[in-house]
Amino acid sequence: MNTRTDIPSAWDERATLETLLDYVRATVHAKCEGLSEENARRALLPSSPLTTISGLVSHLRWVEYSWIQVRLLGEEEHAPWTEEDPDREMRIALEIPLSRLLAEYEEQCARYRELLAPLSLDTVAKEPLRDGTRVTLRWILHHLVEETARHNGHIDILREMLDGVTGD
């Protein structure tokens, strides 16, 4: 895993975006450090029974897959969700050890760093959004920073509710 820092090695847009994305990715791991398997799978929100820390880690892994491999690179989709079960990535996470979910997420992030390195931020996604818009790699990276940071907030709150652990 990369060192957890939000200070880029250079101040250009690309370095800043990649550093911030790696920072929020590493924060997922930091928030899960020392968490028991039982607590990782516990749902604390009556209105959101699929919102578990394991489910959120799985969700983040599959969100990156969807945006990078499917939308940007145009690969055939093999995500776990279906029309009948659009939240399946959250559900299946309850059967997978947290350590495996985190390892798969980190392996995937390392692979994406390599895949995206030669691409320009202006690279246009091969697959359009529902409305026909074709986003750029720049937009996808910004979106992944936002999505991962938002879910880190969820993980942070769940962690504090589960065992009192707080921190950055």
Short mmCIF file of N, CA and C in Angstrom, two decimals:
data_model
loop_
_atom_site.label_atom_id
_atom_site.label_comp_id
_atom_site.label_asym_id
_atom_site.label_seq_id
_atom_site.Cartn_x
_atom_site.Cartn_y
_atom_site.Cartn_z
N MET A 1 0.85 -1.17 0.00
CA MET A 1 0.00 0.00 0.00
C MET A 1 0.90 1.24 0.00
N ASN A 2 0.47 2.24 -0.71
CA ASN A 2 1.22 3.51 -0.74
C ASN A 2 1.21 4.18 0.62
N THR A 3 2.20 5.02 0.86
CA THR A 3 2.23 5.81 2.08
C THR A 3 1.00 6.70 2.11
N ARG A 4 0.39 6.81 3.27
CA ARG A 4 -0.84 7.60 3.39
C ARG A 4 -0.51 9.06 3.58
N THR A 5 -0.54 9.80 2.48
CA THR A 5 -0.30 11.24 2.52
C THR A 5 -1.19 11.92 1.49
N ASP A 6 -1.60 13.14 1.82
CA ASP A 6 -2.38 13.91 0.86
C ASP A 6 -1.56 15.02 0.23
N ILE A 7 -0.25 14.98 0.41
CA ILE A 7 0.66 15.97 -0.18
C ILE A 7 1.32 15.35 -1.41
N PRO A 8 1.02 15.87 -2.60
CA PRO A 8 1.59 15.29 -3.82
C PRO A 8 3.08 15.57 -3.96
N SER A 9 3.75 14.76 -4.76
CA SER A 9 5.18 14.94 -5.02
C SER A 9 5.41 16.11 -5.98
N ALA A 10 4.38 16.46 -6.72
CA ALA A 10 4.42 17.63 -7.63
C ALA A 10 3.04 18.29 -7.51
N TRP A 11 2.94 19.54 -7.97
CA TRP A 11 1.70 20.28 -7.78
C TRP A 11 0.86 20.39 -9.04
N ASP A 12 1.16 19.56 -10.03
CA ASP A 12 0.32 19.58 -11.23
C ASP A 12 -0.98 18.83 -10.95
N GLU A 13 -1.93 18.99 -11.84
CA GLU A 13 -3.25 18.41 -11.63
C GLU A 13 -3.21 16.89 -11.50
N ARG A 14 -2.46 16.24 -12.35
CA ARG A 14 -2.40 14.77 -12.34
C ARG A 14 -1.86 14.25 -11.02
N ALA A 15 -0.73 14.79 -10.59
CA ALA A 15 -0.12 14.32 -9.33
C ALA A 15 -1.05 14.58 -8.15
N THR A 16 -1.72 15.72 -8.17
CA THR A 16 -2.63 16.05 -7.08
C THR A 16 -3.82 15.09 -7.04
N LEU A 17 -4.43 14.84 -8.19
CA LEU A 17 -5.57 13.91 -8.25
C LEU A 17 -5.17 12.50 -7.82
N GLU A 18 -4.06 12.01 -8.34
CA GLU A 18 -3.62 10.65 -8.01
C GLU A 18 -3.26 10.54 -6.54
N THR A 19 -2.62 11.56 -5.99
CA THR A 19 -2.26 11.54 -4.57
C THR A 19 -3.50 11.53 -3.69
N LEU A 20 -4.47 12.38 -4.03
CA LEU A 20 -5.69 12.43 -3.22
C LEU A 20 -6.48 11.12 -3.32
N LEU A 21 -6.52 10.52 -4.49
CA LEU A 21 -7.20 9.24 -4.63
C LEU A 21 -6.48 8.16 -3.82
N ASP A 22 -5.16 8.11 -3.91
CA ASP A 22 -4.42 7.13 -3.12
C ASP A 22 -4.60 7.38 -1.62
N TYR A 23 -4.68 8.64 -1.23
CA TYR A 23 -4.88 8.98 0.18
C TYR A 23 -6.22 8.45 0.69
N VAL A 24 -7.29 8.69 -0.05
CA VAL A 24 -8.60 8.21 0.43
C VAL A 24 -8.68 6.69 0.35
N ARG A 25 -8.00 6.09 -0.63
CA ARG A 25 -7.95 4.63 -0.68
C ARG A 25 -7.24 4.08 0.56
N ALA A 26 -6.10 4.67 0.89
CA ALA A 26 -5.34 4.22 2.07
C ALA A 26 -6.12 4.46 3.36
N THR A 27 -6.95 5.48 3.37
CA THR A 27 -7.77 5.77 4.54
C THR A 27 -8.76 4.64 4.79
N VAL A 28 -9.27 4.02 3.73
CA VAL A 28 -10.15 2.85 3.90
C VAL A 28 -9.43 1.81 4.74
N HIS A 29 -8.19 1.52 4.37
CA HIS A 29 -7.40 0.52 5.11
C HIS A 29 -7.16 0.97 6.55
N ALA A 30 -6.82 2.23 6.74
CA ALA A 30 -6.55 2.75 8.09
C ALA A 30 -7.80 2.64 8.97
N LYS A 31 -8.95 2.93 8.41
CA LYS A 31 -10.19 2.87 9.18
C LYS A 31 -10.55 1.44 9.58
N CYS A 32 -10.06 0.46 8.83
CA CYS A 32 -10.38 -0.94 9.09
C CYS A 32 -9.34 -1.64 9.97
N GLU A 33 -8.24 -0.97 10.25
CA GLU A 33 -7.16 -1.57 11.01
C GLU A 33 -7.64 -2.02 12.39
N GLY A 34 -7.40 -3.30 12.71
CA GLY A 34 -7.76 -3.84 14.02
C GLY A 34 -9.22 -4.16 14.20
N LEU A 35 -10.02 -4.03 13.16
CA LEU A 35 -11.45 -4.30 13.25
C LEU A 35 -11.70 -5.80 13.21
N SER A 36 -12.55 -6.29 14.08
CA SER A 36 -12.87 -7.72 14.09
C SER A 36 -13.76 -8.07 12.90
N GLU A 37 -13.70 -9.34 12.50
CA GLU A 37 -14.57 -9.81 11.41
C GLU A 37 -16.04 -9.62 11.78
N GLU A 38 -16.36 -9.91 13.01
CA GLU A 38 -17.76 -9.77 13.45
C GLU A 38 -18.22 -8.33 13.30
N ASN A 39 -17.41 -7.38 13.76
CA ASN A 39 -17.80 -5.98 13.66
C ASN A 39 -17.80 -5.48 12.22
N ALA A 40 -16.91 -6.01 11.41
CA ALA A 40 -16.87 -5.60 10.00
C ALA A 40 -18.17 -5.94 9.28
N ARG A 41 -18.87 -6.95 9.77
CA ARG A 41 -20.10 -7.42 9.13
C ARG A 41 -21.37 -6.91 9.81
N ARG A 42 -21.23 -6.22 10.90
CA ARG A 42 -22.40 -5.77 11.65
C ARG A 42 -23.07 -4.58 10.98
N ALA A 43 -24.38 -4.70 10.83
CA ALA A 43 -25.21 -3.61 10.29
C ALA A 43 -25.82 -2.87 11.47
N LEU A 44 -25.53 -1.59 11.56
CA LEU A 44 -25.99 -0.80 12.71
C LEU A 44 -27.16 0.12 12.38
N LEU A 45 -27.44 0.31 11.11
CA LEU A 45 -28.46 1.27 10.70
C LEU A 45 -29.74 0.53 10.30
N PRO A 46 -30.79 0.64 11.10
CA PRO A 46 -32.03 -0.10 10.79
C PRO A 46 -32.57 0.19 9.39
N SER A 47 -32.38 1.41 8.92
CA SER A 47 -32.91 1.76 7.60
C SER A 47 -31.97 1.36 6.46
N SER A 48 -30.77 0.91 6.79
CA SER A 48 -29.78 0.51 5.78
C SER A 48 -29.10 -0.78 6.21
N PRO A 49 -29.81 -1.91 6.16
CA PRO A 49 -29.25 -3.17 6.67
C PRO A 49 -28.04 -3.69 5.90
N LEU A 50 -27.77 -3.16 4.72
CA LEU A 50 -26.60 -3.59 3.96
C LEU A 50 -25.37 -2.72 4.23
N THR A 51 -25.54 -1.66 5.02
CA THR A 51 -24.43 -0.76 5.29
C THR A 51 -23.58 -1.32 6.42
N THR A 52 -22.56 -2.06 6.01
CA THR A 52 -21.56 -2.61 6.92
C THR A 52 -20.20 -2.14 6.43
N ILE A 53 -19.21 -2.23 7.28
CA ILE A 53 -17.87 -1.85 6.83
C ILE A 53 -17.41 -2.79 5.73
N SER A 54 -17.63 -4.08 5.87
CA SER A 54 -17.26 -5.02 4.81
C SER A 54 -17.98 -4.68 3.51
N GLY A 55 -19.26 -4.37 3.62
CA GLY A 55 -20.03 -4.02 2.43
C GLY A 55 -19.51 -2.77 1.76
N LEU A 56 -19.11 -1.78 2.54
CA LEU A 56 -18.58 -0.54 1.96
C LEU A 56 -17.23 -0.78 1.28
N VAL A 57 -16.38 -1.61 1.86
CA VAL A 57 -15.09 -1.93 1.22
C VAL A 57 -15.35 -2.64 -0.11
N SER A 58 -16.26 -3.59 -0.11
CA SER A 58 -16.60 -4.29 -1.34
C SER A 58 -17.18 -3.33 -2.37
N HIS A 59 -18.06 -2.47 -1.92
CA HIS A 59 -18.67 -1.47 -2.81
C HIS A 59 -17.60 -0.61 -3.47
N LEU A 60 -16.65 -0.11 -2.68
CA LEU A 60 -15.60 0.74 -3.25
C LEU A 60 -14.77 0.00 -4.28
N ARG A 61 -14.47 -1.26 -4.01
CA ARG A 61 -13.71 -2.07 -4.97
C ARG A 61 -14.46 -2.16 -6.29
N TRP A 62 -15.75 -2.46 -6.20
CA TRP A 62 -16.54 -2.66 -7.41
C TRP A 62 -16.88 -1.36 -8.12
N VAL A 63 -16.98 -0.27 -7.39
CA VAL A 63 -17.21 1.04 -8.01
C VAL A 63 -16.00 1.41 -8.88
N GLU A 64 -14.79 1.21 -8.35
CA GLU A 64 -13.59 1.50 -9.16
C GLU A 64 -13.55 0.61 -10.39
N TYR A 65 -13.86 -0.65 -10.21
CA TYR A 65 -13.91 -1.58 -11.35
C TYR A 65 -14.88 -1.06 -12.41
N SER A 66 -16.06 -0.67 -11.98
CA SER A 66 -17.08 -0.21 -12.92
C SER A 66 -16.64 1.03 -13.68
N TRP A 67 -16.07 2.01 -12.96
CA TRP A 67 -15.67 3.25 -13.63
C TRP A 67 -14.44 3.07 -14.51
N ILE A 68 -13.49 2.28 -14.07
CA ILE A 68 -12.23 2.19 -14.82
C ILE A 68 -12.28 1.10 -15.88
N GLN A 69 -12.57 -0.12 -15.48
CA GLN A 69 -12.53 -1.21 -16.46
C GLN A 69 -13.71 -1.19 -17.42
N VAL A 70 -14.89 -0.92 -16.89
CA VAL A 70 -16.08 -1.00 -17.73
C VAL A 70 -16.32 0.32 -18.47
N ARG A 71 -16.47 1.40 -17.72
CA ARG A 71 -16.83 2.67 -18.35
C ARG A 71 -15.67 3.25 -19.16
N LEU A 72 -14.50 3.42 -18.52
CA LEU A 72 -13.38 4.07 -19.20
C LEU A 72 -12.77 3.19 -20.29
N LEU A 73 -12.45 1.95 -19.94
CA LEU A 73 -11.72 1.08 -20.87
C LEU A 73 -12.63 0.25 -21.77
N GLY A 74 -13.92 0.22 -21.46
CA GLY A 74 -14.88 -0.46 -22.33
C GLY A 74 -14.88 -1.97 -22.23
N GLU A 75 -14.40 -2.52 -21.12
CA GLU A 75 -14.40 -3.97 -20.96
C GLU A 75 -15.82 -4.46 -20.64
N GLU A 76 -16.05 -5.72 -20.92
CA GLU A 76 -17.34 -6.33 -20.59
C GLU A 76 -17.49 -6.37 -19.07
N GLU A 77 -18.69 -6.07 -18.61
CA GLU A 77 -18.92 -6.01 -17.17
C GLU A 77 -19.10 -7.39 -16.56
N HIS A 78 -18.38 -7.61 -15.45
CA HIS A 78 -18.49 -8.85 -14.68
C HIS A 78 -18.68 -8.55 -13.20
N ALA A 79 -19.34 -7.45 -12.90
CA ALA A 79 -19.58 -7.06 -11.51
C ALA A 79 -20.61 -7.99 -10.89
N PRO A 80 -20.65 -8.06 -9.57
CA PRO A 80 -21.58 -8.99 -8.92
C PRO A 80 -23.04 -8.54 -8.94
N TRP A 81 -23.29 -7.24 -9.14
CA TRP A 81 -24.66 -6.77 -9.07
C TRP A 81 -25.46 -7.20 -10.30
N THR A 82 -26.75 -7.25 -10.12
CA THR A 82 -27.67 -7.60 -11.20
C THR A 82 -28.87 -6.65 -11.12
N GLU A 83 -29.71 -6.67 -12.11
CA GLU A 83 -30.93 -5.85 -12.06
C GLU A 83 -31.81 -6.27 -10.88
N GLU A 84 -31.85 -7.59 -10.62
CA GLU A 84 -32.67 -8.10 -9.52
C GLU A 84 -32.03 -7.80 -8.16
N ASP A 85 -30.70 -7.67 -8.12
CA ASP A 85 -29.98 -7.45 -6.86
C ASP A 85 -28.90 -6.40 -7.09
N PRO A 86 -29.32 -5.12 -7.20
CA PRO A 86 -28.36 -4.06 -7.52
C PRO A 86 -27.33 -3.77 -6.43
N ASP A 87 -27.55 -4.29 -5.22
CA ASP A 87 -26.62 -4.07 -4.11
C ASP A 87 -25.87 -5.35 -3.73
N ARG A 88 -25.76 -6.27 -4.66
CA ARG A 88 -25.18 -7.58 -4.35
C ARG A 88 -23.74 -7.48 -3.85
N GLU A 89 -22.97 -6.48 -4.31
CA GLU A 89 -21.59 -6.35 -3.85
C GLU A 89 -21.54 -6.10 -2.34
N MET A 90 -22.58 -5.50 -1.79
CA MET A 90 -22.67 -5.26 -0.34
C MET A 90 -23.05 -6.56 0.38
N ARG A 91 -23.94 -7.32 -0.24
CA ARG A 91 -24.43 -8.56 0.36
C ARG A 91 -23.36 -9.64 0.39
N ILE A 92 -22.64 -9.83 -0.72
CA ILE A 92 -21.64 -10.90 -0.77
C ILE A 92 -20.45 -10.61 0.14
N ALA A 93 -20.24 -9.35 0.48
CA ALA A 93 -19.12 -8.99 1.35
C ALA A 93 -19.26 -9.62 2.73
N LEU A 94 -20.45 -9.98 3.12
CA LEU A 94 -20.67 -10.57 4.44
C LEU A 94 -20.12 -12.00 4.51
N GLU A 95 -19.82 -12.57 3.36
CA GLU A 95 -19.29 -13.95 3.30
C GLU A 95 -17.79 -13.98 3.04
N ILE A 96 -17.17 -12.82 2.89
CA ILE A 96 -15.75 -12.73 2.54
C ILE A 96 -14.99 -12.09 3.70
N PRO A 97 -13.88 -12.69 4.13
CA PRO A 97 -13.11 -12.07 5.21
C PRO A 97 -12.68 -10.64 4.85
N LEU A 98 -12.73 -9.76 5.84
CA LEU A 98 -12.35 -8.37 5.60
C LEU A 98 -10.93 -8.28 5.07
N SER A 99 -10.03 -9.10 5.58
CA SER A 99 -8.64 -9.06 5.10
C SER A 99 -8.57 -9.35 3.60
N ARG A 100 -9.39 -10.25 3.12
CA ARG A 100 -9.42 -10.55 1.68
C ARG A 100 -10.01 -9.39 0.89
N LEU A 101 -11.10 -8.81 1.41
CA LEU A 101 -11.70 -7.65 0.73
C LEU A 101 -10.68 -6.52 0.59
N LEU A 102 -9.96 -6.24 1.67
CA LEU A 102 -8.96 -5.17 1.65
C LEU A 102 -7.80 -5.50 0.72
N ALA A 103 -7.36 -6.76 0.73
CA ALA A 103 -6.25 -7.17 -0.15
C ALA A 103 -6.65 -7.06 -1.61
N GLU A 104 -7.85 -7.51 -1.95
CA GLU A 104 -8.32 -7.42 -3.33
C GLU A 104 -8.47 -5.97 -3.76
N TYR A 105 -8.95 -5.12 -2.87
CA TYR A 105 -9.09 -3.70 -3.16
C TYR A 105 -7.71 -3.08 -3.43
N GLU A 106 -6.73 -3.39 -2.59
CA GLU A 106 -5.39 -2.84 -2.77
C GLU A 106 -4.74 -3.36 -4.05
N GLU A 107 -4.89 -4.65 -4.35
CA GLU A 107 -4.34 -5.21 -5.59
C GLU A 107 -4.94 -4.52 -6.80
N GLN A 108 -6.23 -4.32 -6.76
CA GLN A 108 -6.92 -3.66 -7.86
C GLN A 108 -6.44 -2.22 -8.00
N CYS A 109 -6.30 -1.50 -6.90
CA CYS A 109 -5.83 -0.10 -6.95
C CYS A 109 -4.44 -0.03 -7.56
N ALA A 110 -3.56 -0.96 -7.19
CA ALA A 110 -2.20 -0.99 -7.76
C ALA A 110 -2.28 -1.24 -9.27
N ARG A 111 -3.15 -2.14 -9.66
CA ARG A 111 -3.32 -2.43 -11.10
C ARG A 111 -3.82 -1.20 -11.84
N TYR A 112 -4.76 -0.47 -11.25
CA TYR A 112 -5.31 0.71 -11.90
C TYR A 112 -4.28 1.82 -12.00
N ARG A 113 -3.40 1.94 -11.00
CA ARG A 113 -2.33 2.94 -11.11
C ARG A 113 -1.51 2.68 -12.37
N GLU A 114 -1.20 1.42 -12.62
CA GLU A 114 -0.42 1.05 -13.82
C GLU A 114 -1.22 1.25 -15.10
N LEU A 115 -2.47 0.83 -15.11
CA LEU A 115 -3.31 0.95 -16.31
C LEU A 115 -3.54 2.40 -16.71
N LEU A 116 -3.70 3.26 -15.73
CA LEU A 116 -4.04 4.65 -16.01
C LEU A 116 -2.83 5.53 -16.26
N ALA A 117 -1.65 5.12 -15.82
CA ALA A 117 -0.44 5.95 -15.93
C ALA A 117 -0.19 6.48 -17.34
N PRO A 118 -0.32 5.66 -18.37
CA PRO A 118 -0.02 6.20 -19.70
C PRO A 118 -1.15 7.02 -20.34
N LEU A 119 -2.31 7.05 -19.70
CA LEU A 119 -3.45 7.75 -20.28
C LEU A 119 -3.47 9.22 -19.90
N SER A 120 -3.90 10.04 -20.81
CA SER A 120 -4.09 11.47 -20.56
C SER A 120 -5.34 11.67 -19.71
N LEU A 121 -5.35 12.73 -18.92
CA LEU A 121 -6.55 13.06 -18.16
C LEU A 121 -7.73 13.37 -19.09
N ASP A 122 -7.43 13.72 -20.33
CA ASP A 122 -8.47 14.01 -21.31
C ASP A 122 -8.98 12.77 -22.05
N THR A 123 -8.47 11.59 -21.69
CA THR A 123 -8.95 10.35 -22.31
C THR A 123 -10.45 10.23 -22.07
N VAL A 124 -11.18 9.98 -23.13
CA VAL A 124 -12.64 9.89 -23.06
C VAL A 124 -13.05 8.44 -22.83
N ALA A 125 -13.99 8.24 -21.94
CA ALA A 125 -14.49 6.91 -21.62
C ALA A 125 -15.11 6.27 -22.85
N LYS A 126 -14.90 4.97 -23.00
CA LYS A 126 -15.47 4.24 -24.14
C LYS A 126 -16.97 4.03 -23.99
N GLU A 127 -17.42 3.93 -22.74
CA GLU A 127 -18.85 3.72 -22.49
C GLU A 127 -19.47 5.01 -21.96
N PRO A 128 -20.56 5.46 -22.58
CA PRO A 128 -21.20 6.70 -22.12
C PRO A 128 -22.03 6.48 -20.86
N LEU A 129 -22.35 7.57 -20.19
CA LEU A 129 -23.30 7.53 -19.09
C LEU A 129 -24.68 7.25 -19.66
N ARG A 130 -25.65 7.07 -18.79
CA ARG A 130 -27.03 6.79 -19.24
C ARG A 130 -27.57 7.86 -20.17
N ASP A 131 -27.15 9.12 -19.94
CA ASP A 131 -27.66 10.21 -20.77
C ASP A 131 -26.85 10.43 -22.04
N GLY A 132 -25.87 9.56 -22.29
CA GLY A 132 -25.06 9.66 -23.50
C GLY A 132 -23.76 10.42 -23.33
N THR A 133 -23.57 11.08 -22.20
CA THR A 133 -22.34 11.83 -21.93
C THR A 133 -21.16 10.88 -21.81
N ARG A 134 -20.07 11.26 -22.42
CA ARG A 134 -18.82 10.49 -22.28
C ARG A 134 -17.88 11.30 -21.40
N VAL A 135 -17.66 10.79 -20.21
CA VAL A 135 -16.80 11.49 -19.25
C VAL A 135 -15.33 11.23 -19.58
N THR A 136 -14.46 12.01 -18.96
CA THR A 136 -13.02 11.85 -19.16
C THR A 136 -12.40 11.16 -17.94
N LEU A 137 -11.16 10.72 -18.12
CA LEU A 137 -10.42 10.16 -17.00
C LEU A 137 -10.33 11.19 -15.88
N ARG A 138 -10.16 12.44 -16.20
CA ARG A 138 -10.10 13.52 -15.20
C ARG A 138 -11.36 13.48 -14.33
N TRP A 139 -12.52 13.43 -14.96
CA TRP A 139 -13.78 13.40 -14.23
C TRP A 139 -13.88 12.14 -13.38
N ILE A 140 -13.48 11.00 -13.93
CA ILE A 140 -13.55 9.73 -13.20
C ILE A 140 -12.68 9.79 -11.95
N LEU A 141 -11.47 10.31 -12.07
CA LEU A 141 -10.59 10.41 -10.89
C LEU A 141 -11.20 11.33 -9.83
N HIS A 142 -11.74 12.47 -10.26
CA HIS A 142 -12.41 13.36 -9.31
C HIS A 142 -13.58 12.64 -8.65
N HIS A 143 -14.35 11.93 -9.43
CA HIS A 143 -15.51 11.21 -8.90
C HIS A 143 -15.08 10.14 -7.90
N LEU A 144 -14.02 9.41 -8.21
CA LEU A 144 -13.56 8.36 -7.29
C LEU A 144 -13.03 8.94 -5.98
N VAL A 145 -12.40 10.11 -6.03
CA VAL A 145 -11.98 10.77 -4.80
C VAL A 145 -13.22 11.10 -3.97
N GLU A 146 -14.22 11.69 -4.60
CA GLU A 146 -15.46 12.07 -3.91
C GLU A 146 -16.16 10.84 -3.34
N GLU A 147 -16.33 9.81 -4.13
CA GLU A 147 -17.05 8.61 -3.70
C GLU A 147 -16.32 7.92 -2.55
N THR A 148 -15.02 7.78 -2.68
CA THR A 148 -14.25 7.09 -1.64
C THR A 148 -14.23 7.90 -0.35
N ALA A 149 -14.07 9.22 -0.46
CA ALA A 149 -14.07 10.07 0.73
C ALA A 149 -15.43 10.01 1.43
N ARG A 150 -16.50 10.02 0.67
CA ARG A 150 -17.85 9.96 1.26
C ARG A 150 -18.03 8.65 2.03
N HIS A 151 -17.61 7.54 1.42
CA HIS A 151 -17.77 6.26 2.10
C HIS A 151 -16.79 6.10 3.26
N ASN A 152 -15.65 6.78 3.21
CA ASN A 152 -14.77 6.79 4.38
C ASN A 152 -15.49 7.42 5.56
N GLY A 153 -16.29 8.43 5.30
CA GLY A 153 -17.09 9.03 6.37
C GLY A 153 -18.06 8.03 6.97
N HIS A 154 -18.68 7.23 6.10
CA HIS A 154 -19.59 6.19 6.60
C HIS A 154 -18.82 5.17 7.44
N ILE A 155 -17.67 4.74 6.92
CA ILE A 155 -16.85 3.76 7.64
C ILE A 155 -16.42 4.34 8.99
N ASP A 156 -16.03 5.59 9.01
CA ASP A 156 -15.59 6.25 10.24
C ASP A 156 -16.70 6.24 11.29
N ILE A 157 -17.90 6.60 10.89
CA ILE A 157 -19.02 6.63 11.83
C ILE A 157 -19.35 5.22 12.32
N LEU A 158 -19.41 4.26 11.40
CA LEU A 158 -19.70 2.88 11.80
C LEU A 158 -18.64 2.37 12.77
N ARG A 159 -17.38 2.65 12.47
CA ARG A 159 -16.28 2.18 13.34
C ARG A 159 -16.42 2.76 14.75
N GLU A 160 -16.73 4.04 14.85
CA GLU A 160 -16.90 4.64 16.17
C GLU A 160 -18.08 4.00 16.91
N MET A 161 -19.17 3.74 16.19
CA MET A 161 -20.33 3.11 16.81
C MET A 161 -20.03 1.67 17.24
N LEU A 162 -19.20 0.98 16.48
CA LEU A 162 -18.91 -0.43 16.76
C LEU A 162 -17.99 -0.62 17.95
N ASP A 163 -16.88 0.12 17.97
CA ASP A 163 -15.90 -0.15 19.03
C ASP A 163 -15.23 1.10 19.60
N GLY A 164 -15.77 2.27 19.23
CA GLY A 164 -15.26 3.50 19.80
C GLY A 164 -14.00 4.04 19.16
N VAL A 165 -13.46 3.35 18.17
CA VAL A 165 -12.22 3.81 17.54
C VAL A 165 -12.52 5.03 16.66
N THR A 166 -11.72 6.07 16.88
CA THR A 166 -11.83 7.29 16.08
C THR A 166 -10.45 7.65 15.56
N GLY A 167 -10.39 8.58 14.68
CA GLY A 167 -9.09 9.04 14.17
C GLY A 167 -9.21 9.45 12.73
N ASP A 168 -8.08 9.94 12.21
CA ASP A 168 -8.09 10.42 10.82
C ASP A 168 -7.81 9.35 9.82
#
